Amino acid sequence: MDDDLVARQRDGAVDAGSAARLDARGLQLRLVPHQRPAFDGWLQATARGFLDSERTEEQLAASFDRSASHRRIGVYDPTAPQDDVPVGTFETWVAELALPGDVVVPALAVSSVTVSPTHAGRGIARAMMEGELRHASRLGIPLAALTVSESTLYGRYGFGQAAAATTWTIETRRAGWIGPEVSGRVDYITRELARTLAPGLHARILRSRPGELAMPGSQWGQFTGTEPDAEKPGSVRAVQYANAAGEVRGLALYTVTENHDDYTKSTARVRYLLAADDEAYAGLWRFLLSLPLISTLTASELSTDEPLLWMIADQRAVRMSVTDHHYVRILDVPAVLGARRYPGAGQLVLEVTDPLGLSEGRWLLESSDDGTAGIVEADGVDTGEVPTMTLGTTELSALCLGGVSPATLAAAGRIRTTDAAASSRLFGWHVSPRLSFWY
Ligand SMILES: CC(=O)SCCNC(=O)CCNC(=O)[C@H](O)C(C)(C)COP(=O)(O)OP(=O)(O)OC[C@H]1O[C@@H](n2cnc3c(N)ncnc32)[C@H](O)[C@@H]1OP(=O)(O)O
């Protein structure tokens, strides 16, 4: 990651257009310095917005210590009784996001969007979002991404649902293992060791799964229960998988809920599973499915095409639900579509409209047999019989990771294409996108 870009994104001035809009309503848009007590007011407002209880001194200190690298903005009402507590909060940082084909690009990760109910419906969230997207666009950051509390919030700004997630409930005794028998071993490790191993393992899988985002360091602490303010840290169990050569290739974190009426009907919840290769994946799931006294295993933020389903003899032992998860917003069409890889050679004209005017245009995309692509402005270029796709940024963003096909969006009336089959061949990818956490 480019440290200079990270610093310019974090420290850049608030967007002048959004500041002026809010100022006209008597509100102030400010960059929140990484200092206490300014940080405390911002975090208390964010916690309240997400229905959390008031943060304790221990939680404030722990959050402050782990959050220096992020940009925070707040909207303040100087006439409010608590004028040091913002009525709007917004957090961003630059993180690598994986695109199809083992490539990553810098993305603006967006989080902590809240507006106090006392100030709702006055355009505060819109002003913060538009301003931060413009700031990122000016810095050349090619896309933005977020996970959502409500599905209906972000399409209006050009975010498209690009990587769905699945939630699983598995009847372990019914499932039956028909996956590979692996030659490595599973061992319990301390949560601290899991915290140390996790970032390296995640860095290895990041590029292989479109949609995955580099996880903020602090979140590993939350998954492993090693942060000073972690809730019930002792409930988190950690195991590692090492192959026959002794190399650690995966780890799993889980919690259990005892059933006091019948211990054999207890439940385990997979908190996080990281596997750097197929063998570690099989070894860890095999272990989790055979935990003694556990009759139900649950897991979430899995992809829509997990090999796990094909390692289970009785697929009806699995109940699976699909939910929208990772939303992406293209800010620079040539940068994103020129960086990702394609299944093979093809050509497509893209006519893109953008509600915020950041990524509008008409482009000719040409991919080669090796999957790389070039993209040029199509105006003035003879595009002859090349298939054309006409769509909004929201829909292009939904398509860019290969999680949904142009044919599906055309059938849904969301895009127009002169050749649904050719467009779908070009935009498809052989694995479904996935994001393994919330942020
Ligand atoms: C990435 C994340 O952090 S996801 C978390 C989002 N935050 C939350 O869920 C916390 C609880 N909710 C809130 O804090 C606020 O209600 C927010 C942030 C969702 C909205 O803040 P507001 O300042 O009231 O929104 P604002 O007035 O700017 O409205 C912007 C647009 O969103 C729409 N909108 C606002 N709330 C909702 C909603 N709950 N569902 C659907 N649309 C909504 C408005 O109608 C408006 O539409 P328009 O501009 O296209 O006409």
Coordinates of C-alpha atoms in Angstrom, one line a residue, residues 99-294:
L99 CA -10.4 -7.9 -7.9
P100 CA -10.8 -11.0 -10.1
G101 CA -7.4 -12.4 -11.2
D102 CA -5.1 -12.1 -8.2
V103 CA -4.9 -8.3 -8.3
V104 CA -5.6 -5.7 -5.6
V105 CA -6.4 -2.0 -5.9
P106 CA -6.6 0.7 -3.2
A107 CA -10.2 1.1 -2.0
L108 CA -11.8 3.7 0.2
A109 CA -13.3 1.6 3.1
V110 CA -16.3 3.4 4.6
S111 CA -17.6 2.7 8.1
S112 CA -19.2 4.3 11.2
V113 CA -21.8 6.3 9.2
T114 CA -24.3 7.6 11.8
V115 CA -26.6 10.6 12.2
S116 CA -28.2 11.5 15.4
P117 CA -32.0 10.9 15.4
T118 CA -32.3 14.5 16.5
H119 CA -30.9 15.6 13.2
A120 CA -32.1 12.9 10.8
G121 CA -33.5 13.7 7.4
R122 CA -31.6 16.9 6.9
G123 CA -29.1 15.6 4.3
I124 CA -26.2 15.1 6.8
A125 CA -25.4 11.6 5.7
R126 CA -25.6 12.6 2.1
A127 CA -23.3 15.5 2.6
M128 CA -20.7 13.4 4.4
M129 CA -20.8 10.6 1.8
E130 CA -20.7 12.8 -1.2
G131 CA -17.8 14.8 0.2
E132 CA -15.8 11.8 1.2
L133 CA -16.3 10.1 -2.2
R134 CA -15.2 13.4 -3.9
H135 CA -12.1 13.5 -1.7
A136 CA -11.2 9.9 -2.6
S137 CA -11.9 10.5 -6.3
R138 CA -9.6 13.6 -6.3
L139 CA -6.8 11.4 -4.8
G140 CA -7.3 8.8 -7.6
I141 CA -8.6 6.1 -5.4
P142 CA -10.5 3.9 -7.9
L143 CA -13.3 2.6 -5.8
A144 CA -15.1 2.7 -2.4
A145 CA -16.5 -0.1 -0.5
L146 CA -18.6 -0.8 2.7
T147 CA -20.8 -3.2 4.5
V148 CA -24.3 -2.1 5.5
S149 CA -26.8 -2.0 8.4
E150 CA -29.6 -1.6 5.9
S151 CA -29.6 -2.6 2.2
T152 CA -31.5 0.4 1.0
L153 CA -29.1 3.1 2.1
Y154 CA -26.3 3.2 -0.5
G155 CA -27.5 2.4 -4.0
R156 CA -28.4 6.1 -4.4
Y157 CA -24.7 7.0 -4.1
G158 CA -23.7 4.4 -6.7
F159 CA -22.8 1.5 -4.4
G160 CA -23.8 -1.9 -5.8
Q161 CA -24.0 -5.2 -3.9
A162 CA -21.0 -7.0 -5.3
A163 CA -20.3 -9.9 -2.9
A164 CA -23.1 -11.8 -1.2
A165 CA -22.5 -13.8 2.0
T166 CA -24.0 -17.0 3.2
T167 CA -24.9 -18.0 6.7
W168 CA -24.9 -21.8 7.5
T169 CA -26.5 -24.0 10.2
I170 CA -25.2 -27.5 9.9
E171 CA -26.6 -30.6 11.7
T172 CA -23.2 -32.1 12.4
R173 CA -24.2 -35.7 13.0
R174 CA -26.3 -35.9 9.9
A175 CA -23.8 -34.1 7.7
G176 CA -21.4 -37.0 7.0
W177 CA -17.8 -36.2 5.8
I178 CA -17.0 -37.1 2.2
G179 CA -14.3 -34.5 1.8
P180 CA -10.6 -35.4 1.6
E181 CA -8.7 -37.0 4.5
V182 CA -5.8 -34.8 5.0
S183 CA -2.3 -35.6 6.3
G184 CA -1.7 -32.6 8.5
R185 CA -2.8 -32.0 12.1
V186 CA -5.1 -29.7 14.0
D187 CA -3.9 -28.3 17.4
Y188 CA -5.3 -25.9 19.9
I189 CA -3.2 -22.7 20.1
T190 CA -3.5 -19.6 22.3
R191 CA -5.6 -16.6 21.2
E192 CA -2.4 -14.5 21.2
L193 CA -0.7 -16.9 18.8
A194 CA -3.8 -16.9 16.6
R195 CA -3.7 -13.1 16.6
T196 CA 0.0 -13.3 15.5
L197 CA -0.7 -15.8 12.7
A198 CA -3.9 -14.4 11.3
P199 CA -2.7 -11.3 9.4
G200 CA 0.0 -13.3 7.4
L201 CA -2.5 -16.0 6.5
H202 CA -5.1 -13.5 5.5
A203 CA -2.5 -11.7 3.3
R204 CA -2.0 -15.0 1.5
I205 CA -5.7 -15.5 0.7
L206 CA -6.6 -11.9 0.0
R207 CA -5.7 -11.9 -3.7
S208 CA -7.3 -15.3 -4.4
R209 CA -10.8 -14.2 -3.5
P210 CA -12.3 -11.2 -5.3
G211 CA -14.2 -9.0 -2.9
E212 CA -11.9 -9.6 0.1
L213 CA -10.5 -6.5 1.8
A214 CA -7.3 -6.2 3.8
M215 CA -8.6 -6.5 7.3
P216 CA -7.8 -3.6 9.7
G217 CA -5.3 -4.8 12.3
S218 CA -7.6 -4.0 15.2
Q219 CA -10.3 -6.4 13.9
W220 CA -8.0 -9.4 14.3
G221 CA -7.8 -8.4 18.0
Q222 CA -11.6 -8.5 18.1
F223 CA -11.9 -11.8 16.3
T224 CA -9.3 -13.5 18.6
G225 CA -10.5 -11.7 21.7
T226 CA -7.1 -10.3 22.4
E227 CA -8.1 -6.6 22.6
P228 CA -8.2 -5.1 26.2
D229 CA -11.9 -4.3 25.8
A230 CA -12.9 -7.7 24.3
E231 CA -16.1 -9.1 25.6
K232 CA -15.9 -12.7 27.0
P233 CA -12.4 -13.3 25.5
G234 CA -12.1 -16.6 27.2
S235 CA -15.0 -18.0 25.2
V236 CA -12.9 -17.9 22.0
R237 CA -11.2 -21.2 21.1
A238 CA -8.4 -21.2 18.5
V239 CA -7.0 -24.0 16.5
Q240 CA -4.3 -24.1 13.8
Y241 CA -3.9 -26.5 10.9
A242 CA -0.3 -27.5 10.0
N243 CA 0.5 -29.7 7.0
A244 CA 2.7 -32.8 7.0
A245 CA 5.8 -30.6 6.6
G246 CA 4.8 -28.7 9.7
E247 CA 3.8 -25.4 8.0
V248 CA 0.9 -23.6 9.5
R249 CA -1.6 -23.2 6.7
G250 CA -4.8 -22.2 8.5
L251 CA -6.6 -21.4 11.7
A252 CA -10.1 -21.4 13.0
L253 CA -11.7 -19.5 15.9
Y254 CA -14.9 -20.7 17.4
T255 CA -17.2 -20.3 20.5
V256 CA -19.5 -22.9 22.0
T257 CA -22.9 -22.6 23.7
E258 CA -23.6 -25.5 26.1
N259 CA -27.0 -27.1 26.2
H260 CA -27.5 -27.8 29.9
D261 CA -30.6 -30.0 29.3
D262 CA -28.7 -32.3 26.9
Y263 CA -24.9 -31.7 26.5
T264 CA -24.9 -33.7 23.3
K265 CA -27.0 -31.0 21.7
S266 CA -24.6 -28.1 22.2
T267 CA -23.8 -25.5 19.5
A268 CA -20.5 -24.2 18.1
R269 CA -20.2 -21.0 16.2
V270 CA -17.3 -20.5 13.8
R271 CA -16.1 -17.0 14.4
Y272 CA -13.5 -17.0 11.7
L273 CA -11.8 -19.6 9.5
L274 CA -8.7 -18.9 7.5
A275 CA -7.3 -21.5 5.1
A276 CA -4.4 -20.7 2.8
D277 CA -5.0 -23.9 0.7
D278 CA -7.5 -26.6 0.1
E279 CA -5.9 -29.0 2.5
A280 CA -6.1 -26.6 5.4
Y281 CA -9.7 -25.8 4.5
A282 CA -10.7 -29.5 4.5
G283 CA -8.7 -30.2 7.7
L284 CA -10.3 -27.4 9.7
W285 CA -13.9 -28.0 8.6
R286 CA -13.5 -31.7 9.2
F287 CA -12.3 -30.9 12.7
L288 CA -15.2 -28.5 13.4
L289 CA -17.8 -30.9 12.1
S290 CA -16.5 -33.6 14.5
L291 CA -16.4 -31.6 17.7
P292 CA -17.7 -33.8 20.6
L293 CA -21.1 -32.8 22.2
I294 CA -21.7 -30.4 19.3

